[in-house]
Amino acid sequence: PEWRAHSVESPHGGVAFPDWAYKAESSPGSRQIQLWHFILELLQKEEFRHVIAWQQGEYGEFVIKDPDEVARLWGRRKCKPQMNYDKLSRALRYYYSKRILHKTKGKRFTYQFNFGRLIVVSYPLWGVRGTGSHCQGAWVLFREPTPRTGSHTGDPVCPLPYLPLL
DNA sequence: GTCGGAAGAA
DNA sequence: TTCTTCCGAC
């Protein structure tokens, strides 16, 4: 499959998505961006740190600081002007059963990624005996393995595990 | 705010 | 299949 680093942020790490995650809806046979792609994308950029950000503490935990704005951004991306946090959060709750996300109970607007599950979901052929076929739909997370001390702004660092490229 | 059922869109 | 829309329950 074609690969492109859509959201790279070196040297602090970044997220790379496969091309199909970004193909236009009009493109035949292509998929639309998924909500968890979008969430990770926002989480990756400082410019949205006042809207959504990683939370220090649990691994993969993040807080939606401005629910209305996140919903507005999501609605714009999906061409759904009527999107709001009530609807967006319903979509997030569907991720519970898929084990992509879970709720941090008691903490307002706080959710947590289950990165382990994302890897399994995103690598359908992981652990399956070699068929010689490609890993369709795979995506990759990468990050600097050793956190540098005292060299950043003190903002919460994206708590992603260090994972190899395929 | 959060949850999850139900129906519908694409 | 992944949401989008709507909504009653807690």
Coordinates of N, CA and C (backbone and C1' of nucleotides) in Angstrom, one line a residue:
Chain A
P1 N 0.8 -1.2 0.0 CA 0.0 0.0 0.0 C 0.8 1.3 0.0
E2 N 0.3 2.3 -0.5 CA 1.0 3.6 -0.5 C 1.1 4.2 0.8
W3 N 2.2 4.7 1.2 CA 2.4 5.4 2.5 C 2.8 6.8 2.4
R4 N 2.3 7.6 3.3 CA 2.7 9.0 3.3 C 2.6 9.5 4.8
A5 N 3.6 10.2 5.2 CA 3.6 10.7 6.5 C 2.8 12.0 6.5
H6 N 1.6 11.9 6.9 CA 0.7 13.1 6.9 C 0.9 14.1 8.0
S7 N 1.4 13.5 9.1 CA 1.4 14.4 10.3 C 2.7 14.1 11.1
V8 N 3.8 14.5 10.5 CA 5.1 14.2 11.2 C 5.5 15.4 12.0
E9 N 6.0 15.1 13.2 CA 6.5 16.1 14.1 C 7.8 15.7 14.7
S10 N 8.8 15.8 13.9 CA 10.1 15.4 14.4 C 10.8 16.5 15.2
P11 N 11.6 16.3 16.2 CA 12.0 14.9 16.6 C 11.2 14.4 17.8
H12 N 10.0 15.0 18.0 CA 9.2 14.6 19.2 C 8.3 13.4 18.8
G13 N 8.4 12.9 17.7 CA 7.5 11.8 17.3 C 6.4 12.3 16.4
G14 N 5.6 11.3 16.0 CA 4.5 11.7 15.1 C 3.6 10.5 14.8
V15 N 2.7 10.8 13.9 CA 1.8 9.7 13.5 C 1.7 9.7 11.9
A16 N 1.8 8.5 11.4 CA 1.7 8.4 9.9 C 0.5 7.5 9.6
F17 N -0.3 8.0 8.7 CA -1.5 7.3 8.3 C -1.3 6.8 6.8
P18 N -2.0 5.7 6.5 CA -2.0 5.2 5.1 C -2.8 6.2 4.3
D19 N -2.5 6.2 3.0 CA -3.2 7.1 2.1 C -4.7 7.0 2.2
W20 N -5.2 5.8 2.3 CA -6.7 5.7 2.2 C -7.4 6.4 3.3
A21 N -6.7 6.7 4.4 CA -7.3 7.5 5.5 C -7.6 8.9 5.1
Y22 N -7.0 9.4 4.0 CA -7.1 10.8 3.6 C -7.7 11.0 2.3
K23 N -8.1 9.9 1.6 CA -8.6 10.0 0.2 C -10.0 10.8 0.3
A24 N -10.2 11.6 -0.7 CA -11.5 12.3 -0.8 C -12.6 11.4 -0.9
E25 N -13.8 11.8 -0.3 CA -15.0 10.9 -0.3 C -15.4 10.6 -1.7
S26 N -15.1 11.6 -2.6 CA -15.6 11.4 -4.0 C -14.8 10.4 -4.7
S27 N -13.6 10.1 -4.2 CA -12.8 9.1 -4.8 C -13.4 7.7 -4.7
P28 N -13.7 7.1 -5.8 CA -14.4 5.8 -5.7 C -13.6 4.7 -5.0
G29 N -14.3 3.9 -4.2 CA -13.6 2.8 -3.5 C -12.7 3.3 -2.4
S30 N -12.7 4.5 -2.1 CA -11.9 5.0 -1.0 C -12.7 5.2 0.3
R31 N -12.0 5.2 1.4 CA -12.6 5.4 2.7 C -12.5 6.8 3.2
Q32 N -13.4 7.2 4.1 CA -13.3 8.5 4.7 C -12.4 8.4 5.9
I33 N -12.0 9.5 6.3 CA -11.2 9.5 7.6 C -12.0 9.1 8.7
Q34 N -11.4 8.3 9.6 CA -12.2 7.9 10.8 C -11.9 8.8 11.9
L35 N -12.9 8.8 12.9 CA -12.8 9.7 14.0 C -11.6 9.6 14.8
W36 N -11.1 8.4 15.1 CA -9.9 8.2 15.9 C -8.7 8.7 15.1
H37 N -8.7 8.7 13.8 CA -7.6 9.2 13.0 C -7.6 10.7 13.3
F38 N -8.8 11.3 13.2 CA -8.9 12.8 13.3 C -8.5 13.2 14.7
I39 N -8.9 12.5 15.8 CA -8.6 12.8 17.1 C -7.0 12.8 17.3
L40 N -6.4 11.8 16.8 CA -5.0 11.7 16.9 C -4.3 12.8 16.2
E41 N -4.9 13.2 15.0 CA -4.3 14.3 14.2 C -4.3 15.6 15.0
L42 N -5.5 15.9 15.7 CA -5.6 17.1 16.5 C -4.6 17.0 17.7
L43 N -4.5 15.9 18.3 CA -3.6 15.7 19.4 C -2.2 15.9 19.1
Q44 N -1.9 15.7 17.8 CA -0.5 15.8 17.3 C 0.0 17.3 17.2
K45 N -0.9 18.2 17.1 CA -0.5 19.6 16.8 C -0.7 20.5 18.0
E46 N 0.3 21.3 18.2 CA 0.3 22.3 19.3 C -0.9 23.3 19.1
E47 N -1.1 23.6 17.9 CA -2.2 24.6 17.6 C -3.5 24.3 18.1
F48 N -3.7 23.0 18.5 CA -5.0 22.5 19.0 C -4.9 22.2 20.5
R49 N -3.8 22.5 21.1 CA -3.6 22.1 22.5 C -4.6 22.7 23.4
H50 N -5.1 23.8 23.0 CA -6.1 24.5 23.9 C -7.5 23.9 23.7
V51 N -7.6 23.0 22.7 CA -8.9 22.4 22.3 C -9.0 20.9 22.7
I52 N -7.9 20.2 22.5 CA -7.8 18.8 22.9 C -6.3 18.6 23.2
A53 N -6.0 17.8 24.3 CA -4.6 17.6 24.6 C -4.4 16.3 25.4
W54 N -3.2 15.7 25.3 CA -2.9 14.6 26.1 C -2.9 15.0 27.6
Q55 N -3.3 14.1 28.4 CA -3.4 14.3 29.8 C -2.3 13.6 30.5
Q56 N -1.6 14.3 31.4 CA -0.5 13.6 32.1 C -1.2 12.6 33.0
G57 N -0.5 11.5 33.2 CA -1.1 10.4 34.0 C -1.2 9.1 33.2
E58 N -2.4 8.7 33.0 CA -2.6 7.4 32.4 C -2.1 7.4 30.9
Y59 N -1.6 6.3 30.5 CA -1.1 6.2 29.1 C -2.2 6.3 28.1
G60 N -2.0 7.3 27.2 CA -3.0 7.4 26.1 C -4.2 8.2 26.5
E61 N -4.2 8.8 27.7 CA -5.4 9.6 28.2 C -5.3 11.0 27.6
F62 N -6.5 11.4 27.1 CA -6.6 12.8 26.6 C -7.8 13.5 27.1
V63 N -7.8 14.8 27.1 CA -9.0 15.6 27.5 C -9.4 16.5 26.4
I64 N -10.7 16.5 26.2 CA -11.3 17.5 25.2 C -11.6 18.7 26.0
K65 N -10.8 19.7 25.8 CA -10.9 21.0 26.6 C -12.0 21.9 26.1
D66 N -12.3 21.8 24.8 CA -13.3 22.5 24.1 C -14.2 21.7 23.2
P67 N -15.2 21.0 23.8 CA -16.0 20.0 23.1 C -16.7 20.6 21.9
D68 N -17.2 21.8 22.0 CA -17.9 22.5 20.9 C -17.0 22.7 19.7
E69 N -15.7 23.1 20.0 CA -14.8 23.3 18.9 C -14.3 22.0 18.3
V70 N -14.1 21.0 19.1 CA -13.7 19.7 18.5 C -14.8 19.2 17.6
A71 N -16.1 19.4 18.0 CA -17.2 18.9 17.2 C -17.3 19.7 15.9
R72 N -17.0 21.0 16.1 CA -17.1 21.9 14.9 C -16.1 21.5 13.9
L73 N -14.8 21.2 14.4 CA -13.8 20.8 13.5 C -14.1 19.5 12.8
W74 N -14.6 18.5 13.6 CA -15.0 17.2 13.0 C -16.1 17.3 12.0
G75 N -17.0 18.2 12.3 CA -18.2 18.4 11.4 C -17.7 19.0 10.1
R76 N -16.7 19.9 10.2 CA -16.2 20.5 9.0 C -15.4 19.5 8.1
R77 N -14.7 18.6 8.8 CA -13.9 17.6 8.1 C -14.9 16.6 7.4
K78 N -16.0 16.3 8.0 CA -16.9 15.3 7.4 C -18.0 16.0 6.7
C79 N -18.0 17.3 6.5 CA -19.1 18.0 5.9 C -20.4 17.7 6.6
K80 N -20.4 17.8 7.9 CA -21.6 17.6 8.7 C -21.7 18.9 9.6
P81 N -22.3 19.9 9.0 CA -22.4 21.2 9.8 C -23.2 21.1 11.1
Q82 N -24.0 20.1 11.1 CA -24.9 20.0 12.3 C -24.2 19.1 13.4
M83 N -23.0 18.8 13.2 CA -22.2 18.0 14.2 C -22.1 18.8 15.5
N84 N -22.3 18.0 16.6 CA -22.1 18.6 18.0 C -21.4 17.6 18.9
Y85 N -21.1 18.0 20.1 CA -20.4 17.1 21.0 C -21.3 15.9 21.4
D86 N -22.6 16.1 21.4 CA -23.5 15.0 21.8 C -23.4 13.9 20.8
K87 N -23.3 14.2 19.5 CA -23.2 13.2 18.4 C -21.8 12.7 18.3
L88 N -20.8 13.6 18.4 CA -19.5 13.1 18.4 C -19.2 12.1 19.5
S89 N -19.7 12.4 20.7 CA -19.4 11.6 21.8 C -20.1 10.2 21.7
R90 N -21.2 10.2 20.9 CA -21.9 8.9 20.7 C -20.9 8.0 19.8
A91 N -20.3 8.7 18.8 CA -19.4 8.0 17.9 C -18.2 7.5 18.8
L92 N -17.7 8.2 19.7 CA -16.6 7.8 20.6 C -17.1 6.6 21.4
R93 N -18.3 6.6 21.9 CA -18.8 5.5 22.7 C -18.9 4.2 21.9
Y94 N -19.1 4.3 20.6 CA -19.1 3.1 19.8 C -17.7 2.4 19.8
Y95 N -16.7 3.2 20.1 CA -15.3 2.7 20.2 C -15.1 1.9 21.4
Y96 N -15.9 2.0 22.4 CA -15.7 1.2 23.7 C -15.8 -0.3 23.4
S97 N -16.8 -0.6 22.6 CA -17.0 -2.1 22.4 C -16.0 -2.6 21.4
K98 N -15.4 -1.7 20.6 CA -14.3 -2.1 19.7 C -13.0 -2.1 20.4
R99 N -13.0 -1.6 21.7 CA -11.8 -1.5 22.5 C -10.7 -0.6 21.9
I100 N -11.2 0.4 21.1 CA -10.2 1.4 20.6 C -10.1 2.5 21.7
L101 N -11.2 2.8 22.4 CA -11.2 3.8 23.4 C -11.9 3.3 24.7
H102 N -11.6 3.9 25.8 CA -12.5 3.7 26.9 C -12.6 5.0 27.7
K103 N -13.6 5.1 28.5 CA -13.8 6.3 29.3 C -13.0 6.4 30.6
T104 N -12.5 7.5 30.9 CA -11.8 7.7 32.2 C -13.0 8.2 33.1
K105 N -13.5 7.3 33.8 CA -14.6 7.6 34.7 C -14.3 8.7 35.7
G106 N -15.3 9.6 35.9 CA -15.1 10.6 36.8 C -14.4 11.8 36.3
K107 N -13.7 11.7 35.2 CA -13.0 12.8 34.6 C -13.8 13.3 33.4
R108 N -14.2 14.6 33.5 CA -15.0 15.2 32.5 C -14.3 15.3 31.1
F109 N -15.0 14.9 30.1 CA -14.5 15.0 28.7 C -13.1 14.3 28.5
T110 N -12.9 13.3 29.4 CA -11.6 12.6 29.3 C -11.8 11.1 28.8
Y111 N -11.0 10.7 27.8 CA -11.0 9.4 27.3 C -9.6 8.9 27.2
Q112 N -9.5 7.6 26.9 CA -8.2 7.0 26.8 C -8.1 6.0 25.7
F113 N -7.1 6.2 24.9 CA -6.8 5.3 23.8 C -6.3 4.0 24.3
N114 N -6.7 2.9 23.7 CA -6.2 1.6 23.9 C -5.3 1.3 22.8
F115 N -4.0 1.7 22.9 CA -3.1 1.6 21.7 C -2.9 0.2 21.4
G116 N -2.8 -0.7 22.4 CA -2.6 -2.1 22.1 C -3.7 -2.6 21.1
R117 N -4.9 -2.2 21.4 CA -6.0 -2.7 20.5 C -5.9 -2.0 19.1
L118 N -5.5 -0.8 19.1 CA -5.4 -0.1 17.8 C -4.4 -0.8 16.9
I119 N -3.4 -1.3 17.5 CA -2.4 -2.0 16.7 C -3.0 -3.3 16.1
V120 N -3.7 -4.0 17.0 CA -4.4 -5.3 16.5 C -5.4 -5.0 15.4
V121 N -6.2 -4.0 15.7 CA -7.2 -3.6 14.7 C -6.6 -3.2 13.4
S122 N -5.4 -2.4 13.5 CA -4.9 -1.9 12.3 C -3.9 -2.8 11.6
Y123 N -3.5 -3.9 12.2 CA -2.7 -4.9 11.6 C -3.5 -6.2 11.5
P124 N -4.5 -6.3 10.6 CA -5.3 -7.4 10.6 C -4.6 -8.8 10.5
L125 N -3.4 -8.7 9.9 CA -2.7 -9.9 9.6 C -1.6 -10.2 10.7
W126 N -1.6 -9.4 11.7 CA -0.7 -9.5 12.8 C -0.8 -10.9 13.4
G127 N 0.3 -11.6 13.5 CA 0.2 -12.9 14.2 C -0.3 -14.0 13.3
V128 N -0.8 -13.6 12.1 CA -1.3 -14.7 11.2 C -0.1 -15.2 10.4
R129 N -0.1 -16.5 10.2 CA 1.1 -17.0 9.4 C 1.2 -16.4 8.0
G130 N 2.4 -16.3 7.6 CA 2.7 -15.6 6.4 C 1.9 -16.1 5.2
T131 N 1.2 -15.1 4.7 CA 0.4 -15.4 3.5 C 1.1 -14.7 2.3
G132 N 2.1 -13.9 2.6 CA 2.7 -13.2 1.5 C 1.9 -12.0 1.1
S133 N 0.8 -11.8 1.7 CA 0.0 -10.6 1.3 C 0.4 -9.4 2.1
H134 N -0.1 -8.3 1.7 CA 0.3 -7.0 2.4 C -0.7 -6.8 3.6
C135 N -0.3 -5.8 4.4 CA -1.2 -5.5 5.5 C -2.0 -4.3 5.1
Q136 N -3.1 -4.6 4.5 CA -4.0 -3.5 4.1 C -4.6 -2.8 5.3
G137 N -4.6 -1.5 5.2 CA -5.2 -0.7 6.3 C -4.3 -0.5 7.5
A138 N -3.1 -0.9 7.4 CA -2.1 -0.7 8.5 C -1.7 0.7 8.6
W139 N -1.4 1.1 9.8 CA -0.9 2.4 10.1 C 0.2 2.3 11.1
V140 N 1.0 3.3 11.3 CA 2.1 3.3 12.1 C 2.3 4.5 13.0
L141 N 2.6 4.2 14.2 CA 3.0 5.2 15.2 C 4.5 5.2 15.4
F142 N 5.1 6.3 15.5 CA 6.5 6.3 15.8 C 6.8 7.5 16.7
R143 N 7.8 7.3 17.5 CA 8.2 8.3 18.4 C 9.6 8.1 18.9
E144 N 10.2 9.2 19.3 CA 11.5 9.1 19.8 C 11.5 8.2 21.0
P145 N 12.3 7.2 21.1 CA 12.3 6.2 22.2 C 12.7 6.8 23.5
T146 N 13.7 7.7 23.6 CA 14.1 8.2 24.9 C 13.6 9.6 25.0
P147 N 12.8 9.9 26.0 CA 12.3 11.3 26.2 C 13.5 12.2 26.7
R148 N 13.6 13.3 26.0 CA 14.7 14.2 26.3 C 14.3 15.0 27.5
T149 N 15.2 15.3 28.4 CA 14.9 16.0 29.6 C 15.3 17.4 29.5
G150 N 14.3 18.2 30.0 CA 14.5 19.7 30.0 C 14.8 20.4 28.7
S151 N 14.3 19.8 27.6 CA 14.5 20.4 26.3 C 13.2 20.8 25.6
H152 N 12.1 20.6 26.3 CA 10.9 21.1 25.7 C 10.1 22.1 26.6
T153 N 9.0 22.4 26.2 CA 8.2 23.5 26.9 C 7.6 23.0 28.2
G154 N 7.6 21.7 28.4 CA 6.9 21.2 29.6 C 5.5 20.8 29.4
D155 N 5.0 20.9 28.1 CA 3.7 20.4 27.7 C 3.7 18.9 27.8
P156 N 2.5 18.4 28.1 CA 2.5 16.9 28.1 C 2.9 16.3 26.8
V157 N 3.8 15.3 26.8 CA 4.3 14.7 25.6 C 3.3 13.6 25.2
C158 N 3.2 13.5 23.9 CA 2.3 12.5 23.3 C 2.8 11.1 23.9
P159 N 2.0 10.5 24.7 CA 2.4 9.2 25.3 C 2.2 8.0 24.5
L160 N 2.8 8.1 23.3 CA 2.7 6.9 22.4 C 3.9 5.9 22.6
P161 N 3.6 4.7 22.4 CA 4.7 3.7 22.5 C 5.6 3.8 21.3
Y162 N 6.8 3.4 21.5 CA 7.7 3.3 20.3 C 7.5 2.1 19.5
L163 N 7.1 2.3 18.3 CA 6.8 1.2 17.4 C 7.5 1.2 16.1
P164 N 7.9 0.0 15.7 CA 8.7 0.0 14.4 C 7.8 0.2 13.2
L165 N 8.4 0.7 12.1 CA 7.7 0.8 10.9 C 7.6 -0.6 10.2
L166 N 6.6 -0.8 9.5 CA 6.4 -2.1 8.8 C 7.6 -2.3 7.8
Chain B
dG1 P -22.2 18.8 29.0 O5' -22.1 17.6 30.0 C5' -21.1 17.6 31.1 C4' -20.8 16.2 31.5 C3' -20.3 15.3 30.4 O3' -19.3 14.5 31.0 C1' -22.3 14.5 31.4
dT2 P -18.5 13.5 30.0 O5' -19.4 12.1 30.1 C5' -19.6 11.5 31.3 C4' -20.5 10.3 31.2 C3' -20.2 9.4 30.0 O3' -19.9 8.1 30.4 C1' -22.5 9.9 30.2
dC3 P -19.4 7.0 29.4 O5' -20.8 6.2 29.1 C5' -21.5 5.7 30.3 C4' -22.8 5.1 29.8 C3' -22.7 4.2 28.5 O3' -23.0 2.9 28.8 C1' -24.6 5.7 28.4
dG4 P -22.4 1.7 27.9 O5' -23.7 1.4 27.0 C5' -24.9 1.0 27.6 C4' -26.0 1.1 26.5 C3' -25.7 0.4 25.2 O3' -26.9 -0.1 24.7 C1' -26.3 2.7 24.9
dG5 P -26.9 -1.4 23.7 O5' -28.5 -1.4 23.3 C5' -29.5 -1.1 24.2 C4' -30.7 -0.5 23.5 C3' -31.0 -1.1 22.1 O3' -32.4 -1.3 22.0 C1' -30.6 1.3 22.0
dA6 P -32.9 -2.1 20.7 O5' -33.3 -1.0 19.7 C5' -34.1 0.1 20.1 C4' -34.3 1.0 18.9 C3' -34.3 0.3 17.5 O3' -35.4 0.7 16.7 C1' -32.8 2.1 17.6
dA7 P -35.7 0.0 15.4 O5' -35.4 1.1 14.3 C5' -36.0 2.4 14.5 C4' -35.3 3.4 13.5 C3' -35.1 2.9 12.1 O3' -35.5 3.9 11.2 C1' -33.1 3.7 12.9
dG8 P -35.6 3.5 9.6 O5' -34.4 4.4 9.0 C5' -34.4 5.8 9.3 C4' -33.1 6.4 8.8 C3' -32.7 6.0 7.4 O3' -32.2 7.1 6.7 C1' -30.9 5.5 8.9
dA9 P -32.1 7.1 5.1 O5' -30.7 7.8 4.8 C5' -30.3 8.9 5.6 C4' -28.8 9.1 5.6 C3' -28.3 8.9 4.1 O3' -27.3 9.8 3.9 C1' -27.2 7.4 5.7
dA10 P -26.9 10.2 2.3 O5' -25.6 9.3 2.1 C5' -24.4 9.7 2.8 C4' -23.4 8.7 2.6 C3' -23.2 8.2 1.1 O3' -21.8 8.1 0.8 C1' -23.5 6.4 2.5
Chain C
dT1 P -18.9 -5.9 9.7 O5' -18.9 -4.5 9.0 C5' -17.7 -4.0 8.4 C4' -17.7 -2.5 8.4 C3' -17.7 -1.9 9.8 O3' -16.5 -1.0 9.9 C1' -19.3 -0.9 8.5
dT2 P -16.0 -0.5 11.3 O5' -16.4 1.0 11.1 C5' -15.9 1.8 10.0 C4' -16.5 3.1 10.0 C3' -16.5 3.8 11.4 O3' -16.2 5.2 11.2 C1' -18.7 3.7 10.6
dC3 P -15.7 6.1 12.4 O5' -16.9 6.2 13.4 C5' -17.6 7.3 13.6 C4' -18.5 7.6 12.4 C3' -19.5 8.8 12.7 O3' -19.5 9.7 11.7 C1' -20.7 6.9 12.0
dT4 P -19.9 11.2 12.0 O5' -21.5 11.2 11.9 C5' -22.1 11.3 10.6 C4' -23.6 11.4 10.7 C3' -24.0 12.5 11.6 O3' -25.1 13.2 11.0 C1' -25.0 10.5 12.2
dT5 P -25.7 14.6 11.5 O5' -27.0 14.1 12.3 C5' -27.9 13.3 11.5 C4' -29.0 12.8 12.4 C3' -29.5 13.8 13.6 O3' -30.9 14.0 13.4 C1' -29.2 11.5 14.4
dC6 P -31.6 15.1 14.3 O5' -32.2 14.2 15.4 C5' -32.9 13.0 15.0 C4' -33.4 12.2 16.3 C3' -33.7 13.1 17.5 O3' -35.1 12.9 17.9 C1' -32.4 11.3 18.1
dC7 P -35.7 13.7 19.2 O5' -35.4 12.6 20.3 C5' -35.7 11.3 20.1 C4' -35.3 10.5 21.4 C3' -35.6 11.2 22.7 O3' -36.3 10.4 23.6 C1' -33.5 10.3 22.7
dG8 P -37.3 11.1 24.6 O5' -37.5 10.0 25.7 C5' -37.7 8.7 25.3 C4' -37.0 7.7 26.3 C3' -37.2 8.0 27.7 O3' -37.3 6.8 28.4 C1' -34.9 8.1 27.2
dA9 P -37.5 6.8 30.0 O5' -36.1 6.5 30.6 C5' -35.4 5.3 30.3 C4' -34.1 5.1 31.0 C3' -34.2 5.5 32.5 O3' -33.6 4.5 33.3 C1' -32.5 6.7 31.5
dC10 P -33.7 4.5 34.9 O5' -32.3 5.2 35.3 C5' -31.1 4.5 34.9 C4' -29.9 5.3 35.3 C3' -30.0 5.9 36.8 O3' -28.7 5.7 37.4 C1' -29.4 7.6 35.2

